[in-house]
Short mmCIF file of C-alpha atoms in Angstrom, two decimals:
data_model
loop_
_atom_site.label_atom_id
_atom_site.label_comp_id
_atom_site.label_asym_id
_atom_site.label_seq_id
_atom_site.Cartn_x
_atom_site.Cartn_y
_atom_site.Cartn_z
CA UNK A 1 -13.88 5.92 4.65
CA UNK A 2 -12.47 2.85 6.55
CA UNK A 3 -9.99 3.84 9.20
CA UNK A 4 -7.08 1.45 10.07
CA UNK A 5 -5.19 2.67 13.44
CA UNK A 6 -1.87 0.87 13.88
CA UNK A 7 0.63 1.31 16.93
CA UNK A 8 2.86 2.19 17.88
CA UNK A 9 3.99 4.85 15.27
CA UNK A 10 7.45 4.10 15.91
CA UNK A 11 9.15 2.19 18.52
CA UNK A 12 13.56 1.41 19.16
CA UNK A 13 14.50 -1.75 20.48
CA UNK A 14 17.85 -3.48 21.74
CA UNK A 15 18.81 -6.45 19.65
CA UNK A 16 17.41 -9.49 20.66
CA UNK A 17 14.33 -7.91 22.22
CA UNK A 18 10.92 -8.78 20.66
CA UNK A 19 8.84 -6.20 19.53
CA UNK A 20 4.95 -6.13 18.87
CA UNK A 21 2.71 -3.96 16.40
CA UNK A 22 -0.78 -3.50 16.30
CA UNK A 23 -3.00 -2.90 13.90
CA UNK A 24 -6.48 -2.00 14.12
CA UNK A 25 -9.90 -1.48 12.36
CA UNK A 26 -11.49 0.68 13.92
CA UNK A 27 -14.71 0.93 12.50
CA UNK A 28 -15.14 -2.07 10.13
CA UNK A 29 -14.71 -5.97 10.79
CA UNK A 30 -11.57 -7.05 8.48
CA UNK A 31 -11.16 -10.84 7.79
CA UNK A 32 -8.11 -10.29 6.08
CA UNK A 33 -5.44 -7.86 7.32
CA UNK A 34 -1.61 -7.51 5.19
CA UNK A 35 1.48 -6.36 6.64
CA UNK A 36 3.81 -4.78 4.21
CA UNK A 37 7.45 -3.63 4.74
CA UNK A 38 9.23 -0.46 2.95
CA UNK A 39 12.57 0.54 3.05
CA UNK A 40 13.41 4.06 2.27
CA UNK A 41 12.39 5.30 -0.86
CA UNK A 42 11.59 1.96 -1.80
CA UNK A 43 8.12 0.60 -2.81
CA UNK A 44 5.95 -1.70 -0.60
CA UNK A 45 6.91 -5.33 0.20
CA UNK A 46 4.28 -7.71 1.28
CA UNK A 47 5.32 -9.84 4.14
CA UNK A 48 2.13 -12.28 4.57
CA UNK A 49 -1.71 -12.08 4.34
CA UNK A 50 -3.23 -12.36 7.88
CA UNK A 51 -6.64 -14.33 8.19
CA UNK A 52 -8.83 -14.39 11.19
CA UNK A 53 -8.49 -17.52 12.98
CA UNK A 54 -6.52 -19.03 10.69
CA UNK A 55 -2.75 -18.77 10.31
CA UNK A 56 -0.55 -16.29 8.20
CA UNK A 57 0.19 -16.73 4.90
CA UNK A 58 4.00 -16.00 4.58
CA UNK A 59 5.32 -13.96 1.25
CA UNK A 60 8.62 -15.96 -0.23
CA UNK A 61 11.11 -15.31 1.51
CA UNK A 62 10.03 -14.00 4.77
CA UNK A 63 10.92 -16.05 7.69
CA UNK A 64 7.54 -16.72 9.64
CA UNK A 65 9.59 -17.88 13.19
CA UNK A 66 10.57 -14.05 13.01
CA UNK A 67 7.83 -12.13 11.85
CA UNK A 68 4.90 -13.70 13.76
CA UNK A 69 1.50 -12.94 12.71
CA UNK A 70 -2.02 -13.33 14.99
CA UNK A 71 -5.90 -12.46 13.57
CA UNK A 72 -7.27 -13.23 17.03
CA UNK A 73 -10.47 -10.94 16.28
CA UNK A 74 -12.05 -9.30 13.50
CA UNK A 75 -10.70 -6.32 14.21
CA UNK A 76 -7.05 -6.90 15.26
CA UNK A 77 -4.31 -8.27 14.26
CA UNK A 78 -0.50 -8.14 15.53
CA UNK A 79 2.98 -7.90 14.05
CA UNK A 80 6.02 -9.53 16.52
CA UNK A 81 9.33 -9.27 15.23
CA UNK A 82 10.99 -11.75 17.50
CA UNK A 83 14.73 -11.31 18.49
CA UNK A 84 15.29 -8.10 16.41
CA UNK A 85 18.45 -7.24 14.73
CA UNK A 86 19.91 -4.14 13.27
CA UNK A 87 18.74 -5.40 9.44
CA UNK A 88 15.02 -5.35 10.76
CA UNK A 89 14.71 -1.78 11.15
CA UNK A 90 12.28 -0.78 8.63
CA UNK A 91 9.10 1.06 8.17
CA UNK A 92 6.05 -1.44 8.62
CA UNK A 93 2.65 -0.81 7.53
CA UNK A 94 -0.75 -2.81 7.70
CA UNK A 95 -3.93 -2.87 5.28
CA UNK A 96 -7.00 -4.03 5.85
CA UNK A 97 -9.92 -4.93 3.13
CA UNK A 98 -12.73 -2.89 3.12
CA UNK A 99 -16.20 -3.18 3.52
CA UNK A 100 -16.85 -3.73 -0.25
CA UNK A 101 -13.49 -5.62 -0.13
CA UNK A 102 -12.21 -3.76 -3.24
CA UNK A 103 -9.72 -1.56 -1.78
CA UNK A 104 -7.47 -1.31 1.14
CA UNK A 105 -7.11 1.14 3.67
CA UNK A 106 -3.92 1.77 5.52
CA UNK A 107 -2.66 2.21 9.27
CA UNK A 108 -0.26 4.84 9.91
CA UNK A 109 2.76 2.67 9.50
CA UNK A 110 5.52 1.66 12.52
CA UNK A 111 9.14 2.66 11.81
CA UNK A 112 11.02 0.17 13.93
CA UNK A 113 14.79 0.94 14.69
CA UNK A 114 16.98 -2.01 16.20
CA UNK A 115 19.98 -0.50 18.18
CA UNK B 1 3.31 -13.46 -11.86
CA UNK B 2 1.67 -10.17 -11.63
CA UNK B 3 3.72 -7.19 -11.76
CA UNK B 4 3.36 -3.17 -11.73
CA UNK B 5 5.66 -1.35 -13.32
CA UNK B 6 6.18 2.65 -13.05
CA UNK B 7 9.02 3.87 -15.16
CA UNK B 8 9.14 7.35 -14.08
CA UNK B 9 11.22 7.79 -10.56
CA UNK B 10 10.55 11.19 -10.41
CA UNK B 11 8.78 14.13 -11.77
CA UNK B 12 8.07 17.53 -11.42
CA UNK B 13 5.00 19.80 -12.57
CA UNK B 14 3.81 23.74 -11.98
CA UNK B 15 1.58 24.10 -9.44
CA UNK B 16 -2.12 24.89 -11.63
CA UNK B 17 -0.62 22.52 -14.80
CA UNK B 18 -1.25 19.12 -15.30
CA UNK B 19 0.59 16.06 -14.99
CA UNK B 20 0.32 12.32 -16.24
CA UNK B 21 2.12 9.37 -14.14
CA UNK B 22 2.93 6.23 -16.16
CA UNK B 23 1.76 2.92 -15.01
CA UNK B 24 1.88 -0.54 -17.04
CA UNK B 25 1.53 -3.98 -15.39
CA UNK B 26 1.11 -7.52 -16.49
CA UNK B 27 -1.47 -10.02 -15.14
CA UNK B 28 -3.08 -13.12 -16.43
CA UNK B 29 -6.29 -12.80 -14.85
CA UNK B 30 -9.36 -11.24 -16.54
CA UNK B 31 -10.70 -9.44 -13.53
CA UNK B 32 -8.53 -7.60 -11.32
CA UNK B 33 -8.80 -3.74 -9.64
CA UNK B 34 -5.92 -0.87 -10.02
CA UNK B 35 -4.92 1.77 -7.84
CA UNK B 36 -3.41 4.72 -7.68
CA UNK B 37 -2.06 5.51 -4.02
CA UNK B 38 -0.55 8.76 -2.59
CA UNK B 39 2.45 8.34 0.29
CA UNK B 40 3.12 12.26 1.52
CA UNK B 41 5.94 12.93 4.10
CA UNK B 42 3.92 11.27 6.92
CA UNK B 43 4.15 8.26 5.17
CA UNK B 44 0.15 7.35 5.43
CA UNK B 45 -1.22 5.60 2.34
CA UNK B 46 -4.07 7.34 0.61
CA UNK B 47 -5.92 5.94 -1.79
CA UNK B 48 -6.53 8.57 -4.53
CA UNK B 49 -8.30 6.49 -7.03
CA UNK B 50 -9.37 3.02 -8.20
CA UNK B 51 -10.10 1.26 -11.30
CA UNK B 52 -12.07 -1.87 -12.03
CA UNK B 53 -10.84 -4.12 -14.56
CA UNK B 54 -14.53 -5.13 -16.03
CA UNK B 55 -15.46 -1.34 -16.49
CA UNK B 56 -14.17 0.42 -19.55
CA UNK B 57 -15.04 4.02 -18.63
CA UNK B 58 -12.02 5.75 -16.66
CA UNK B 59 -12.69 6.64 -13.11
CA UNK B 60 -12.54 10.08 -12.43
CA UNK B 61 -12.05 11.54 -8.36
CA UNK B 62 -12.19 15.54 -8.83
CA UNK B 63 -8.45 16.63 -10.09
CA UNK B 64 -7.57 12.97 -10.87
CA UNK B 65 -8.27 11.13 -13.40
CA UNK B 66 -6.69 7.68 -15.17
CA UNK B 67 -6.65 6.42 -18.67
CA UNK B 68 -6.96 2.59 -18.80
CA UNK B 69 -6.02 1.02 -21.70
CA UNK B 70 -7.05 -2.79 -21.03
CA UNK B 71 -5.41 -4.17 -24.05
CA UNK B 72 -1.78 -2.66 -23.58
CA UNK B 73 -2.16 -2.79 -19.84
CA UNK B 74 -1.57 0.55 -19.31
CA UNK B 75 -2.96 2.47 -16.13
CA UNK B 76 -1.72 6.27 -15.88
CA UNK B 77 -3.15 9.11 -13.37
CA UNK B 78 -3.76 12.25 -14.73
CA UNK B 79 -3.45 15.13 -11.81
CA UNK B 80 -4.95 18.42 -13.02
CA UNK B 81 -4.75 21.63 -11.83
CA UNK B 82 -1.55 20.74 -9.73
CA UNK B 83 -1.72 22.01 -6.08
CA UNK B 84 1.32 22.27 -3.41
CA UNK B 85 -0.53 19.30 -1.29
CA UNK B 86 -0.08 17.20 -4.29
CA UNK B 87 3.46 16.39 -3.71
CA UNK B 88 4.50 12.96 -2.87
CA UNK B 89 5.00 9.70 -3.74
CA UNK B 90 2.35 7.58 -5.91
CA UNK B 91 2.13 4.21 -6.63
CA UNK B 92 0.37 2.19 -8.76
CA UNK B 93 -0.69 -0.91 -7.40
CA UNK B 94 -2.94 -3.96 -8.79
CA UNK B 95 -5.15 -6.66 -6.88
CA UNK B 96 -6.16 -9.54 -8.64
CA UNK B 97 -7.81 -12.82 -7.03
CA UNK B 98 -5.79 -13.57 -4.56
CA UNK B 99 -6.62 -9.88 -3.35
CA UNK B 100 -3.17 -9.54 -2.55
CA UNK B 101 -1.78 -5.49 -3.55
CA UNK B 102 1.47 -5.59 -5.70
CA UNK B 103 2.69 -2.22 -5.97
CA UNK B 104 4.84 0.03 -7.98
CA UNK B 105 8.06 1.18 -7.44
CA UNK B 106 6.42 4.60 -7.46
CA UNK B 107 7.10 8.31 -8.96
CA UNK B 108 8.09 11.21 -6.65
CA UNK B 109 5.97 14.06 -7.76
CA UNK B 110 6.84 17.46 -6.67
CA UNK B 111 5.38 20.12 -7.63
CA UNK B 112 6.35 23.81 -8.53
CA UNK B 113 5.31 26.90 -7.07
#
């Protein structure tokens, strides 16, 4: 199947720091990536729809000055969570389409922890 | 609005039994895909099975199977013969045009040795 890489796996950050996530298909092009958030034992919250060369499309709700989105290639795009705070520590996780664009296959997810 | 809704938090089955995982959900749209996805420990999404709206036979992946009932928009995973690797958390999870996944609140399956 499709394999989505993202990185890092997990990362900790002062507040006020930026921090950046990658995610990666690694052997597929995906025009459309999604970047999903999940608290513990909580389900999976989409954050925004990422298009190649085109801008994010923001969920309701999610502030796009924070959580800033770039589909500079087919196969990349990158997750910035700008001047972190203690409330964005979280487990992130991309998807990308697949080749039939059907499904979605998932990266490995990032927990982020703001100290 | 599309939702997914999965009523049972948790649940627990032998290991070599079978188990069924509720799943009902509400769209508007006529075609549409559901999925069933597994999160283990690791926390890695795994897609364990998918369903297209359009066909009426239930997909079948080995051990899993799902019984889709179109009309009451009901989508449940059937696990047979239960194994130790099975345990984790599932959700159900639709994708209709705007190929956007809403998801569950999932069911943490565990399973008995």
């Amino acid at each position: 199947g499709a394999v989505v890489s993202q990185h890092p796996s997990w990362v900790i950050c002062k507040s006020g720091t930026s921090v950046k996530i990658e995610c990666r298909s690694l052997d597929f092009q995906a025009t459309t990536m999604f970047w999903y958030r999940q608290f513990p034992k909580q389900s999976l919250m989409l954050m925004a729809t990422s298009n190649e060369g085109s801008k994010a499309t923001y969920e309701q709700g999610v502030e796009k000055d924070k959580f800033l989105i770039n589909h500079a290639s087919l196969t990349l795009s990158t997750l910035t969570v700008t001047s972190a705070h203690p409330e964005d520590s979280s487990f992130y996780i991309c998807s990308a389409r697949d080749l039939q664009g059907v499904g979605a296959f998932f990266g490995q997810g990032t927990r982020l922890t703001v100290v | 609005a599309q939702t997914v809704t999965q009523s049972q938090p948790e649940m627990s089955v032998q290991e070599a039994e079978t188990v069924t995982l509720s799943c009902t959900y509400d769209t508007s749209e006529s075609d549409y895909y559901l999925f069933w996805y597994k999160q283990p420990p690791s926390r890695q999404m795994i897609l364990v099975i998918r369903q297209e709206a359009y066909k009426q036979q239930n997909a079948t992946e080995n051990r899993f199977s799902v019984n889709f009932q179109k009309a009451a928009k009901s989508f449940s995973l059937k696990i047979s013969d239960s194994q130790l690797g099975d345990a984790a958390m599932y959700f159900c999870a639709l994708r209709g045009a705007t190929n956007k996944l809403i998801f569950g609140t999932g069911t943490l399956l565990a399973v008995q040795p």
